[in-house]
Short mmCIF file of C-alpha atoms in Angstrom, two decimals:
data_model
loop_
_atom_site.label_atom_id
_atom_site.label_comp_id
_atom_site.label_asym_id
_atom_site.label_seq_id
_atom_site.Cartn_x
_atom_site.Cartn_y
_atom_site.Cartn_z
CA MET A 1 54.09 0.10 138.91
CA PRO A 2 54.86 3.33 140.83
CA LEU A 3 52.06 5.82 141.30
CA LEU A 4 54.13 8.62 139.74
CA SER A 5 57.13 8.45 137.45
CA PHE A 6 60.23 10.50 138.15
CA VAL A 7 59.32 13.02 135.43
CA ASP A 8 55.77 13.39 136.77
CA SER A 9 57.10 13.87 140.30
CA VAL A 10 59.47 16.62 139.17
CA ILE A 11 56.71 18.38 137.22
CA ILE A 12 54.26 18.30 140.13
CA LEU A 13 56.95 19.38 142.61
CA SER A 14 57.94 22.29 140.33
CA ALA A 15 54.31 23.38 140.07
CA LEU A 16 53.89 23.25 143.84
CA LEU A 17 57.10 25.24 144.34
CA LEU A 18 55.96 27.96 141.92
CA LEU A 19 52.50 28.18 143.48
CA THR A 20 53.91 28.19 147.01
CA GLY A 21 56.54 30.75 146.06
CA VAL A 22 53.97 33.11 144.54
CA LEU A 23 51.57 32.76 147.48
CA THR A 24 54.33 33.39 150.03
CA THR A 25 55.02 36.79 148.49
CA LYS A 26 51.77 37.96 150.11
CA PHE A 27 53.26 37.21 153.53
CA SER A 28 56.54 38.76 152.43
CA SER A 29 54.94 42.09 151.53
CA LYS A 30 52.75 42.04 154.65
CA PHE A 31 55.64 41.59 157.09
CA GLY A 32 58.25 43.48 155.04
CA MET A 33 60.46 40.40 154.88
CA PRO A 34 62.43 39.79 151.67
CA ALA A 35 60.86 36.96 149.70
CA LEU A 36 64.27 35.29 149.48
CA VAL A 37 63.94 34.21 153.14
CA LEU A 38 60.74 32.31 152.44
CA PHE A 39 62.05 30.72 149.26
CA MET A 40 65.25 29.59 150.98
CA ALA A 41 63.20 28.18 153.85
CA ILE A 42 61.27 26.08 151.34
CA GLY A 43 64.56 24.79 149.93
CA MET A 44 65.85 23.96 153.40
CA ILE A 45 62.69 22.01 154.20
CA LEU A 46 62.97 20.09 150.93
CA SER A 47 66.62 19.29 151.67
CA ARG A 48 65.37 16.91 154.35
CA TYR A 49 63.84 14.76 151.63
CA ILE A 50 65.97 15.57 148.56
CA TYR A 51 69.75 15.19 148.56
CA TYR A 52 71.30 17.96 146.49
CA ASP A 53 74.90 19.19 146.56
CA ASN A 54 75.60 20.40 143.01
CA ALA A 55 77.23 23.79 143.48
CA GLU A 56 77.94 24.13 139.76
CA ILE A 57 74.27 23.95 138.72
CA THR A 58 73.33 26.25 141.59
CA GLN A 59 75.91 28.80 140.47
CA LEU A 60 74.70 28.62 136.86
CA VAL A 61 71.05 29.09 137.84
CA GLY A 62 72.09 31.88 140.21
CA ILE A 63 73.94 33.77 137.47
CA PHE A 64 71.00 33.46 135.06
CA ALA A 65 68.65 34.67 137.79
CA LEU A 66 70.89 37.64 138.61
CA ILE A 67 70.98 38.60 134.91
CA VAL A 68 67.18 38.65 134.78
CA ILE A 69 66.86 40.48 138.12
CA LEU A 70 69.44 43.13 137.25
CA PHE A 71 67.89 43.62 133.81
CA GLN A 72 64.44 44.07 135.32
CA GLY A 73 65.76 46.40 138.03
CA GLY A 74 67.77 48.49 135.58
CA MET A 75 64.82 48.74 133.18
CA GLN A 76 62.68 50.18 135.98
CA THR A 77 65.32 52.63 137.22
CA ASP A 78 64.84 56.20 136.05
CA PHE A 79 68.33 57.58 135.35
CA LYS A 80 67.08 61.09 136.11
CA GLU A 81 66.39 59.96 139.67
CA ILE A 82 69.70 58.18 140.26
CA LYS A 83 71.85 60.80 138.49
CA PRO A 84 71.95 63.17 141.51
CA VAL A 85 73.02 60.30 143.79
CA LEU A 86 75.30 58.52 141.33
CA GLY A 87 78.47 59.70 143.09
CA PRO A 88 77.42 58.50 146.57
CA ALA A 89 76.11 55.24 145.11
CA LEU A 90 79.38 54.50 143.32
CA SER A 91 81.30 55.38 146.48
CA LEU A 92 79.18 52.88 148.40
CA ALA A 93 79.67 50.31 145.62
CA THR A 94 83.48 50.56 145.81
CA LEU A 95 84.83 52.08 149.02
CA GLY A 96 81.83 50.82 151.02
CA VAL A 97 82.29 47.24 149.82
CA LEU A 98 86.04 47.41 150.44
CA LEU A 99 85.63 48.64 154.03
CA THR A 100 82.87 46.14 154.75
CA THR A 101 85.12 43.38 153.44
CA ALA A 102 87.98 44.50 155.67
CA VAL A 103 85.92 44.77 158.88
CA VAL A 104 84.06 41.49 158.40
CA GLY A 105 87.18 39.74 157.10
CA ILE A 106 89.39 40.65 160.06
CA SER A 107 86.58 39.75 162.46
CA ALA A 108 86.02 36.38 160.74
CA THR A 109 89.72 35.58 161.06
CA TYR A 110 89.43 35.55 164.86
CA ILE A 111 85.85 34.36 165.24
CA LEU A 112 86.25 31.34 162.93
CA ASP A 113 89.96 30.79 163.71
CA ILE A 114 91.04 30.83 160.06
CA SER A 115 93.80 32.55 158.09
CA LEU A 116 93.54 36.23 157.20
CA GLU A 117 93.16 35.43 153.48
CA LYS A 118 90.20 33.17 154.16
CA GLY A 119 88.70 35.65 156.59
CA LEU A 120 88.90 38.39 153.96
CA LEU A 121 87.34 35.99 151.47
CA ILE A 122 84.28 35.66 153.69
CA GLY A 123 84.22 39.45 154.06
CA ALA A 124 84.32 39.89 150.28
CA ILE A 125 81.51 37.39 149.76
CA VAL A 126 79.13 39.28 152.08
CA GLY A 127 80.50 42.70 151.15
CA SER A 128 77.87 43.73 148.62
CA THR A 129 74.19 44.50 149.00
CA ASP A 130 71.81 42.48 146.88
CA ALA A 131 69.75 43.86 144.00
CA ALA A 132 67.03 41.21 144.29
CA ALA A 133 66.47 41.92 147.99
CA VAL A 134 66.71 45.71 147.68
CA PHE A 135 64.43 45.94 144.63
CA SER A 136 61.80 43.65 146.20
CA VAL A 137 61.74 45.38 149.59
CA MET A 138 62.28 49.02 148.60
CA GLY A 139 59.88 48.75 145.67
CA GLY A 140 57.00 48.12 148.06
CA LEU A 141 57.82 51.02 150.38
CA ASN A 142 57.41 54.76 149.94
CA ILE A 143 60.74 55.73 151.49
CA LYS A 144 62.30 59.05 150.49
CA ARG A 145 63.25 58.80 146.82
CA LYS A 146 66.80 60.04 147.41
CA ILE A 147 67.47 57.07 149.70
CA THR A 148 65.70 54.53 147.50
CA SER A 149 67.58 55.68 144.39
CA THR A 150 70.91 55.51 146.21
CA LEU A 151 70.26 51.97 147.46
CA GLU A 152 69.02 50.77 144.08
CA ALA A 153 72.00 52.26 142.22
CA GLU A 154 74.40 50.84 144.82
CA SER A 155 72.91 47.35 144.72
CA GLY A 156 72.96 47.33 140.93
CA SER A 157 76.58 48.43 140.68
CA ASN A 158 78.37 46.94 143.71
CA ASP A 159 78.18 43.28 142.66
CA PRO A 160 81.23 43.64 140.35
CA MET A 161 83.36 44.83 143.27
CA ALA A 162 82.32 41.85 145.40
CA VAL A 163 82.87 39.42 142.51
CA PHE A 164 86.28 40.92 141.80
CA LEU A 165 87.37 40.74 145.45
CA THR A 166 86.07 37.18 145.81
CA VAL A 167 87.80 35.89 142.68
CA SER A 168 91.02 37.80 143.45
CA LEU A 169 91.20 36.46 147.01
CA ILE A 170 90.61 32.89 145.80
CA GLU A 171 93.47 33.35 143.32
CA TRP A 172 95.60 34.88 146.10
CA ILE A 173 94.95 31.84 148.34
CA GLN A 174 95.86 29.51 145.49
CA SER A 175 98.75 31.68 144.19
CA PRO A 176 100.24 33.79 147.04
CA ASN A 177 102.64 35.57 144.64
CA MET A 178 99.93 37.83 143.15
CA THR A 179 100.70 41.57 143.34
CA LEU A 180 98.32 44.24 144.60
CA LEU A 181 99.06 46.48 141.58
CA GLY A 182 98.06 43.71 139.20
CA MET A 183 94.78 43.24 141.05
CA LEU A 184 93.99 46.96 140.91
CA LEU A 185 94.72 47.20 137.18
CA SER A 186 92.56 44.16 136.58
CA PHE A 187 89.69 45.76 138.53
CA VAL A 188 89.86 49.04 136.58
CA MET A 189 89.92 47.14 133.29
CA GLU A 190 86.99 44.92 134.26
CA MET A 191 84.85 47.87 135.32
CA GLY A 192 85.73 50.00 132.29
CA LEU A 193 85.13 47.26 129.74
CA GLY A 194 81.90 46.24 131.50
CA LEU A 195 80.62 49.80 131.26
CA ILE A 196 81.48 50.02 127.56
CA VAL A 197 79.96 46.63 126.69
CA GLY A 198 76.76 47.47 128.57
CA MET A 199 76.32 50.82 126.80
CA LEU A 200 77.06 49.43 123.33
CA VAL A 201 74.74 46.43 123.61
CA GLY A 202 72.05 48.62 125.20
CA LEU A 203 72.11 51.02 122.26
CA LEU A 204 72.08 48.09 119.83
CA ALA A 205 69.10 46.53 121.64
CA VAL A 206 67.09 49.77 121.47
CA PHE A 207 67.92 50.19 117.76
CA VAL A 208 66.83 46.65 116.89
CA ILE A 209 63.70 46.50 119.07
CA ASN A 210 62.40 49.85 117.79
CA ARG A 211 62.89 48.94 114.13
CA ILE A 212 62.02 45.28 113.84
CA ASN A 213 58.36 44.43 113.18
CA PHE A 214 57.27 41.09 114.67
CA ASP A 215 53.81 39.66 114.04
CA SER A 216 53.50 38.86 117.74
CA SER A 217 54.21 41.44 120.46
CA GLY A 218 55.20 38.57 122.77
CA LEU A 219 58.49 38.20 120.91
CA TYR A 220 59.80 41.60 122.02
CA PRO A 221 60.31 40.61 125.68
CA VAL A 222 62.09 37.45 124.55
CA MET A 223 64.38 39.52 122.33
CA SER A 224 65.13 42.00 125.13
CA LEU A 225 66.00 39.16 127.51
CA GLY A 226 68.20 37.64 124.82
CA PHE A 227 70.11 40.91 124.60
CA ALA A 228 70.55 40.95 128.40
CA ILE A 229 71.99 37.43 128.44
CA PHE A 230 74.17 38.27 125.44
CA THR A 231 75.47 41.33 127.29
CA TYR A 232 76.67 39.18 130.18
CA GLY A 233 78.31 36.66 127.84
CA ALA A 234 80.00 39.32 125.72
CA ALA A 235 81.35 41.08 128.82
CA GLU A 236 82.73 37.84 130.24
CA VAL A 237 84.39 36.97 126.92
CA VAL A 238 86.45 40.19 127.06
CA HIS A 239 87.22 39.54 130.77
CA SER A 240 85.07 42.34 132.14
CA SER A 241 82.25 42.51 134.66
CA GLY A 242 79.20 40.79 133.20
CA LEU A 243 76.83 41.86 135.99
CA LEU A 244 77.82 45.53 135.67
CA ALA A 245 77.40 45.30 131.89
CA VAL A 246 73.86 43.90 132.27
CA TYR A 247 72.84 46.66 134.70
CA VAL A 248 74.25 49.40 132.46
CA MET A 249 72.62 47.83 129.39
CA ALA A 250 69.27 47.78 131.25
CA LEU A 251 69.67 51.44 132.25
CA VAL A 252 70.26 52.38 128.61
CA VAL A 253 67.26 50.38 127.39
CA GLY A 254 64.98 51.52 130.21
CA ASN A 255 65.79 55.21 129.78
CA THR A 256 65.42 55.35 126.01
CA GLU A 257 62.20 55.55 124.02
CA LEU A 258 61.27 51.92 123.48
CA THR A 259 58.36 50.21 121.76
CA TYR A 260 56.44 47.56 123.72
CA ARG A 261 57.97 48.81 126.96
CA ARG A 262 55.04 47.70 129.09
CA THR A 263 54.96 44.27 127.46
CA ILE A 264 58.69 43.84 128.08
CA LEU A 265 58.45 45.01 131.71
CA ALA A 266 55.45 42.82 132.49
CA PHE A 267 57.10 39.72 131.02
CA ASN A 268 60.42 40.31 132.76
CA GLN A 269 58.78 41.05 136.10
CA GLY A 270 57.05 37.68 136.09
CA PHE A 271 60.13 35.89 134.78
CA ALA A 272 62.35 37.57 137.38
CA TRP A 273 60.08 36.28 140.14
CA MET A 274 60.21 32.78 138.70
CA MET A 275 64.01 32.89 138.54
CA GLN A 276 64.18 34.18 142.11
CA ILE A 277 62.05 31.27 143.30
CA ALA A 278 64.21 28.74 141.45
CA MET A 279 67.47 30.31 142.60
CA PHE A 280 66.62 30.65 146.30
CA VAL A 281 65.06 27.20 146.51
CA LEU A 282 68.23 25.70 145.01
CA LEU A 283 70.37 27.72 147.42
CA GLY A 284 68.24 26.42 150.29
CA LEU A 285 68.66 22.86 149.00
CA LEU A 286 72.43 23.30 148.97
CA VAL A 287 72.39 23.93 152.72
CA PHE A 288 72.33 21.08 155.20
CA PRO A 289 70.37 22.44 158.19
CA SER A 290 72.17 20.10 160.57
CA GLN A 291 75.45 21.84 159.71
CA LEU A 292 74.10 25.33 160.46
CA SER A 293 73.80 24.58 164.16
CA GLY A 294 77.57 24.07 164.29
CA ILE A 295 78.28 27.64 163.16
CA ALA A 296 75.16 29.33 164.57
CA TRP A 297 76.89 31.44 167.22
CA GLU A 298 79.81 32.40 164.96
CA GLY A 299 77.40 33.24 162.14
CA LEU A 300 75.19 35.31 164.41
CA ILE A 301 78.16 37.32 165.74
CA LEU A 302 79.39 37.97 162.19
CA SER A 303 75.90 38.96 161.11
CA LEU A 304 75.56 41.45 163.97
CA LEU A 305 79.02 42.85 163.21
CA LEU A 306 78.00 43.25 159.58
CA MET A 307 74.77 45.07 160.46
CA PHE A 308 75.95 47.24 163.34
CA VAL A 309 79.65 47.83 162.60
CA ALA A 310 80.90 46.93 159.12
CA ARG A 311 78.01 48.35 157.07
CA PRO A 312 77.76 51.61 159.07
CA VAL A 313 81.54 52.11 158.82
CA GLY A 314 81.37 51.65 155.05
CA VAL A 315 78.38 53.99 154.71
CA LEU A 316 79.80 56.75 156.92
CA ALA A 317 83.13 56.72 155.05
CA SER A 318 81.49 56.55 151.61
CA LEU A 319 78.99 59.34 152.33
CA ALA A 320 81.37 61.54 154.31
CA PHE A 321 81.22 64.32 151.69
CA ALA A 322 77.73 63.59 150.33
CA LYS A 323 74.65 65.69 151.12
CA PHE A 324 73.02 63.16 153.44
CA ASP A 325 71.99 64.00 156.99
CA TYR A 326 72.54 61.53 159.83
CA LYS A 327 69.01 60.08 159.54
CA GLU A 328 69.46 59.37 155.84
CA LYS A 329 72.87 57.78 156.45
CA LEU A 330 71.37 55.61 159.16
CA MET A 331 68.64 54.49 156.77
CA VAL A 332 71.12 53.71 153.99
CA ALA A 333 73.23 51.71 156.43
CA TRP A 334 70.32 49.69 157.78
CA ALA A 335 68.71 49.02 154.38
CA GLY A 336 71.85 47.44 152.89
CA LEU A 337 70.27 44.02 152.53
CA ARG A 338 72.29 40.91 151.71
CA GLY A 339 70.79 38.23 149.51
CA ALA A 340 71.42 36.15 146.42
CA VAL A 341 74.78 37.55 145.35
CA PRO A 342 76.65 36.66 148.58
CA ILE A 343 75.20 33.14 148.58
CA VAL A 344 76.01 32.62 144.89
CA LEU A 345 79.53 33.93 145.54
CA ALA A 346 79.77 31.47 148.43
CA THR A 347 79.70 28.65 145.86
CA TYR A 348 82.96 29.96 144.34
CA PRO A 349 85.24 28.58 147.11
CA ILE A 350 83.47 25.21 146.82
CA MET A 351 83.98 25.19 143.04
CA ALA A 352 87.63 26.23 143.48
CA GLY A 353 88.28 23.41 145.95
CA ILE A 354 89.27 25.77 148.78
CA GLU A 355 89.67 23.91 152.05
CA GLY A 356 86.65 24.60 154.24
CA GLY A 357 84.54 25.71 151.25
CA GLN A 358 81.32 24.17 152.60
CA MET A 359 81.91 25.88 155.95
CA PHE A 360 82.24 29.21 154.10
CA PHE A 361 78.93 28.56 152.37
CA ASN A 362 77.16 27.71 155.63
CA VAL A 363 78.50 30.80 157.39
CA VAL A 364 77.54 33.11 154.54
CA PHE A 365 74.10 31.50 154.26
CA PHE A 366 73.50 32.03 157.98
CA VAL A 367 74.72 35.64 157.83
CA VAL A 368 72.48 36.44 154.86
CA LEU A 369 69.47 34.70 156.38
CA THR A 370 69.69 36.51 159.73
CA SER A 371 70.51 39.84 158.10
CA ALA A 372 67.51 39.58 155.76
CA VAL A 373 65.13 38.60 158.57
CA ILE A 374 66.27 41.26 161.04
CA GLN A 375 66.84 44.15 158.65
CA GLY A 376 64.14 43.32 156.11
CA THR A 377 61.35 43.34 158.69
CA THR A 378 62.47 46.57 160.36
CA ILE A 379 63.20 48.84 157.37
CA SER A 380 59.66 50.18 157.12
CA PRO A 381 59.20 50.90 160.87
CA LEU A 382 62.62 52.58 160.96
CA ALA A 383 61.74 54.79 157.97
CA VAL A 384 58.54 55.89 159.72
CA LYS A 385 60.44 56.49 162.98
CA LEU A 386 63.03 58.64 161.19
CA ASN A 387 60.31 60.49 159.24
CA LEU A 388 61.75 59.43 155.89
CA VAL A 389 58.47 58.37 154.27
CA GLU A 390 57.14 60.41 151.35
CA ASN A 391 53.61 61.03 150.20
CA ASP A 392 52.40 59.07 147.20
CA ARG A 393 54.53 59.90 144.20
CA PRO A 394 52.79 61.08 141.05
CA GLN A 395 52.69 58.59 138.23
CA GLN A 396 54.65 59.53 135.15
CA PRO A 397 52.83 59.39 131.81
CA SER A 398 53.54 56.53 129.46
CA LEU A 399 54.21 57.12 125.84
CA LEU A 400 54.32 54.00 123.79
CA GLU A 401 51.98 51.37 122.47
CA LEU A 402 50.34 48.61 124.41
CA PHE A 403 49.01 46.69 121.46
CA ALA A 404 50.19 45.86 117.97
CA LEU A 405 47.36 45.49 115.48
CA GLY A 406 48.35 42.15 113.95
CA LYS A 407 50.31 42.55 110.75
CA ALA A 408 48.97 46.04 110.22
CA HIS A 409 51.29 48.99 110.30
CA SER A 410 49.32 50.76 113.03
CA GLU A 411 49.55 50.85 116.81
CA ILE A 412 47.57 52.06 119.77
CA ASN A 413 49.43 54.42 122.07
CA HIS A 414 48.63 54.79 125.76
CA ILE A 415 49.16 58.37 126.97
CA GLN A 416 48.46 59.94 130.34
CA VAL A 417 47.83 63.69 130.25
CA ASN A 418 49.60 65.86 132.80
CA GLN A 419 49.19 69.56 133.51
CA ASN A 420 52.27 70.57 131.54
CA MET A 421 51.10 69.07 128.25
CA PRO A 422 49.76 71.66 125.77
CA ILE A 423 46.73 69.53 124.88
CA ALA A 424 45.33 69.77 128.44
CA GLY A 425 42.18 71.93 128.39
CA LYS A 426 41.75 71.82 124.59
CA GLU A 427 38.98 70.32 122.50
CA ILE A 428 40.00 67.43 120.24
CA GLN A 429 38.83 69.29 117.13
CA ASP A 430 41.29 72.11 117.92
CA LEU A 431 44.24 69.71 117.64
CA HIS A 432 43.77 69.35 113.85
CA LEU A 433 44.69 65.68 113.85
CA PRO A 434 45.52 64.01 110.52
CA ASP A 435 42.89 61.57 109.25
CA ASP A 436 45.01 58.54 110.17
CA ILE A 437 45.64 59.62 113.79
CA LEU A 438 42.54 58.88 115.85
CA PHE A 439 41.52 59.05 119.51
CA THR A 440 39.82 55.70 120.16
CA ALA A 441 38.97 56.13 123.85
CA ILE A 442 39.50 58.37 126.88
CA ILE A 443 39.67 57.01 130.43
CA ARG A 444 38.63 59.65 132.97
CA GLY A 445 38.52 58.38 136.53
CA ASP A 446 36.36 55.28 136.44
CA ARG A 447 34.58 56.27 133.21
CA ILE A 448 35.24 55.47 129.57
CA ILE A 449 34.47 58.45 127.33
CA THR A 450 33.87 58.19 123.60
CA PRO A 451 36.01 60.91 121.98
CA ARG A 452 34.17 63.54 119.97
CA GLY A 453 35.37 66.73 118.36
CA SER A 454 33.95 68.82 121.19
CA THR A 455 35.42 66.62 123.93
CA VAL A 456 37.78 68.62 126.16
CA ILE A 457 40.98 66.82 127.18
CA GLN A 458 41.59 67.15 130.90
CA GLN A 459 44.58 66.69 133.14
CA GLY A 460 44.72 63.08 134.37
CA ASP A 461 42.95 61.68 131.31
CA THR A 462 44.35 58.50 129.78
CA LEU A 463 44.19 58.67 126.00
CA TYR A 464 44.23 55.75 123.58
CA VAL A 465 45.49 57.04 120.26
CA MET A 466 45.70 54.95 117.10
CA SER A 467 48.27 55.98 114.52
CA PRO A 468 50.53 54.49 111.86
CA LYS A 469 53.87 53.36 113.25
CA THR A 470 55.57 55.60 110.73
CA LYS A 471 53.81 58.64 112.21
CA ARG A 472 54.71 58.02 115.85
CA LYS A 473 56.96 61.08 116.00
CA GLN A 474 54.34 63.26 114.33
CA MET A 475 51.70 62.05 116.79
CA LYS A 476 53.98 62.80 119.73
CA ALA A 477 54.75 66.26 118.39
CA ILE A 478 51.05 67.07 117.99
CA LEU A 479 50.31 65.98 121.55
CA GLY A 480 53.36 67.78 122.93
CA LEU A 481 55.12 64.65 124.16
CA ASP A 482 58.52 65.51 122.70
CA ALA A 483 58.81 68.45 125.06
CA GLN A 484 57.95 66.33 128.08
CA GLY A 485 60.94 64.00 127.93
CA THR A 486 59.03 61.43 129.93
CA LYS A 487 59.05 57.66 129.87
CA SER A 488 56.74 54.77 130.55
CA PRO A 489 55.76 54.12 134.13
CA LYS A 490 57.24 51.15 135.81
#
């Protein structure tokens, strides 16, 4: 009788992968390297012992992971911060991707000795920056907010362009009679419908989450994730960009007053990490390390061209009329990390039966791996060298409840007092609170203060306020939150 059954082996291996993946994030943050590199390395090591070549399952897991990652990233993105850089970000997401595709594609044609169509296909696959890599690396750095917002908005919105170019070029290879006008009209329709679907489902999600009353607060994150997955499916059904729809939906949800925001964010943050681990390990398993040596030099040359030529060309052209100085443009160019999206897109030629599909995957994998290692580890030193690091940013106050009181119709709200709030400097008894709106605790520094009528509310205090759910607006009006227009911290 075997020591472990197949099911037991899979369970133990999964546990070890999750534990290893979580622990490796400590090394990732320490060295500034995207976690995807470590996860893929684990997959590559396992590929020596486990034979795995199912591109279809890998693509499915990759899409689910991207939905979760984009939803989490969009939820944490403050639209007020990306609004000033929305134009440059969209220019990078369209013109930048197109130019990157052209430069890398033409170069790949000669370097790999393949047809122009196939060269452009490789260029399209690596043409977009990756949300998972950008969010994970930039989130841990204190780089100038203008740059961070631009990169985050670009990485969340440029995937549709890369997907469109990849799919269109595969169709062009298989059906050479396709017209350029038809491709352009299809792109405009996909983007427009994706935007509409994302906004509509986002508004619906906010409406439902804010009005439904579950007995368990743990159901709200599940519902929000369900809406994100539904957004992707609905967008794909109407032949639009599912990834763009998810990001837009997340922006709507994340920038609207939402109950259980912190619960939803905490759940999705953990789930996004788990999906990243699963996705990158599978992508690493799909690679046969022995095959990488055969394209190492070609892959390295393409990777260097991407980092030092193609990406800078795309950035300079896209930001030609934007208010970025040369240091900021250099930072945007260097921080355009590649990651999950290019590798997931690299499974498309394999699925479509394109000749040389596995070679495409190996080249893209090598390009992404080297780009992530070289760029990911040097972003922070470069930001310091260019003097693009900001001081610690002030935390924004949070507005909504952390806890639901069972089946009761009350909630406890978590509120951070800032200097612009009218309650700062006032005694609690001067606020004339209704009997059913109570201050339950005040956190001041490292102390917990029991609220009394004579207690003076100070800037920086964290208030815990219990009130009926039906009086949330009244409570906010009394405390002056309606005038603040703020949202929960990320």
